[in-house]
Amino acid sequence: MGTLKLQLQLFDAHCHLQDGRIGQVASQLIQTAANVGVRRFVVNGTNEEDWELVKQMGETHSSVIPCFGLHPWFVGKCSSNWLTVLRGFFETVPSAAVGEIGLDKGCAQGKAVDFITQTQVFKQQLELARQLQRPASVHCVSAFADLQEILRSSSMCPLCLRSQRKN
């Protein structure tokens, strides 16, 4: 009787391979991970400045699922037409998801953003995900009750939740 060999297939559901600290070696990281069974990478955009890089990664690597969104740490630095720009990325990348979006009451030093602004931007991005029928990658830190309230009162789209910490 022959030996059954199972090949482990993994999926990285949340990464930032476009991050400037690793951007130069991202292709090598993708290849190394693929060699040990990682088949797909969800690469989450965080701000307008990195969306093009995320798009390029998706075009270069078939294993990359690009995501475009405003992370709560960066909503205070967005342009006045950010939502139009964001929508444009989804028009050109039909396989993209919405992310990384969310709420964060525990922002790191120097990254604090008004929570009302975070909430408004988060709701707009959730609505965009719903309209475009895209899944969303959601970041939530110390704002779980707020997140639950928003999700209960809005039309749902598929979500991947990370960094959830109860209040």
XYZ file of C-alpha atoms in Angstrom, residues 29-101:
73
model
C 8.997 36.555 1.492
C 6.105 35.496 -0.744
C 8.262 32.867 -2.455
C 9.690 31.546 0.828
C 6.210 31.300 2.342
C 4.889 29.588 -0.796
C 7.667 27.002 -0.476
C 6.279 25.953 2.923
C 2.634 25.886 1.897
C 1.280 29.439 2.071
C -0.896 29.740 -1.025
C -2.625 33.122 -0.611
C -1.847 36.431 1.097
C -4.434 39.046 2.020
C -2.410 42.267 1.733
C -4.222 45.057 3.561
C -3.813 48.644 2.436
C -3.907 51.196 5.241
C -3.916 54.627 3.594
C -4.070 56.394 0.251
C -0.293 56.372 -0.057
C 0.016 52.576 -0.112
C -2.997 51.603 -2.244
C -1.074 51.742 -5.525
C 1.674 49.541 -4.061
C -0.912 47.002 -2.882
C -2.468 47.045 -6.362
C 0.936 46.424 -7.965
C 1.582 43.508 -5.599
C -1.685 41.930 -6.679
C -0.720 42.382 -10.333
C 2.758 40.936 -9.774
C 1.838 38.000 -7.528
C -1.223 35.884 -8.301
C -1.173 34.686 -4.674
C -1.861 38.218 -3.359
C -5.423 39.311 -2.645
C -5.242 43.119 -2.567
C -7.298 45.089 -0.051
C -7.836 48.828 -0.084
C -9.029 50.865 2.854
C -8.280 53.497 5.466
C -6.944 52.020 8.700
C -8.242 53.881 11.771
C -4.732 55.160 12.523
C -4.675 57.043 9.215
C -8.185 58.447 8.814
C -7.000 61.853 10.021
C -4.541 62.075 7.118
C -6.876 61.288 4.236
C -7.622 63.638 1.368
C -11.012 65.257 0.879
C -11.756 62.918 -2.053
C -10.462 59.703 -0.442
C -13.739 57.829 -0.940
C -13.782 58.562 -4.685
C -10.150 57.466 -4.972
C -10.897 54.309 -2.977
C -13.891 53.448 -5.158
C -11.637 53.853 -8.212
C -9.286 51.146 -6.950
C -12.189 48.720 -6.650
C -13.308 49.540 -10.179
C -9.874 48.608 -11.525
C -9.279 45.592 -9.234
C -12.435 43.445 -9.170
C -10.812 40.803 -6.940
C -9.940 43.282 -4.169
C -11.468 43.333 -0.701
C -12.040 46.327 1.590
C -9.399 46.693 4.265
C -7.915 47.354 6.525
C -10.715 49.363 8.086
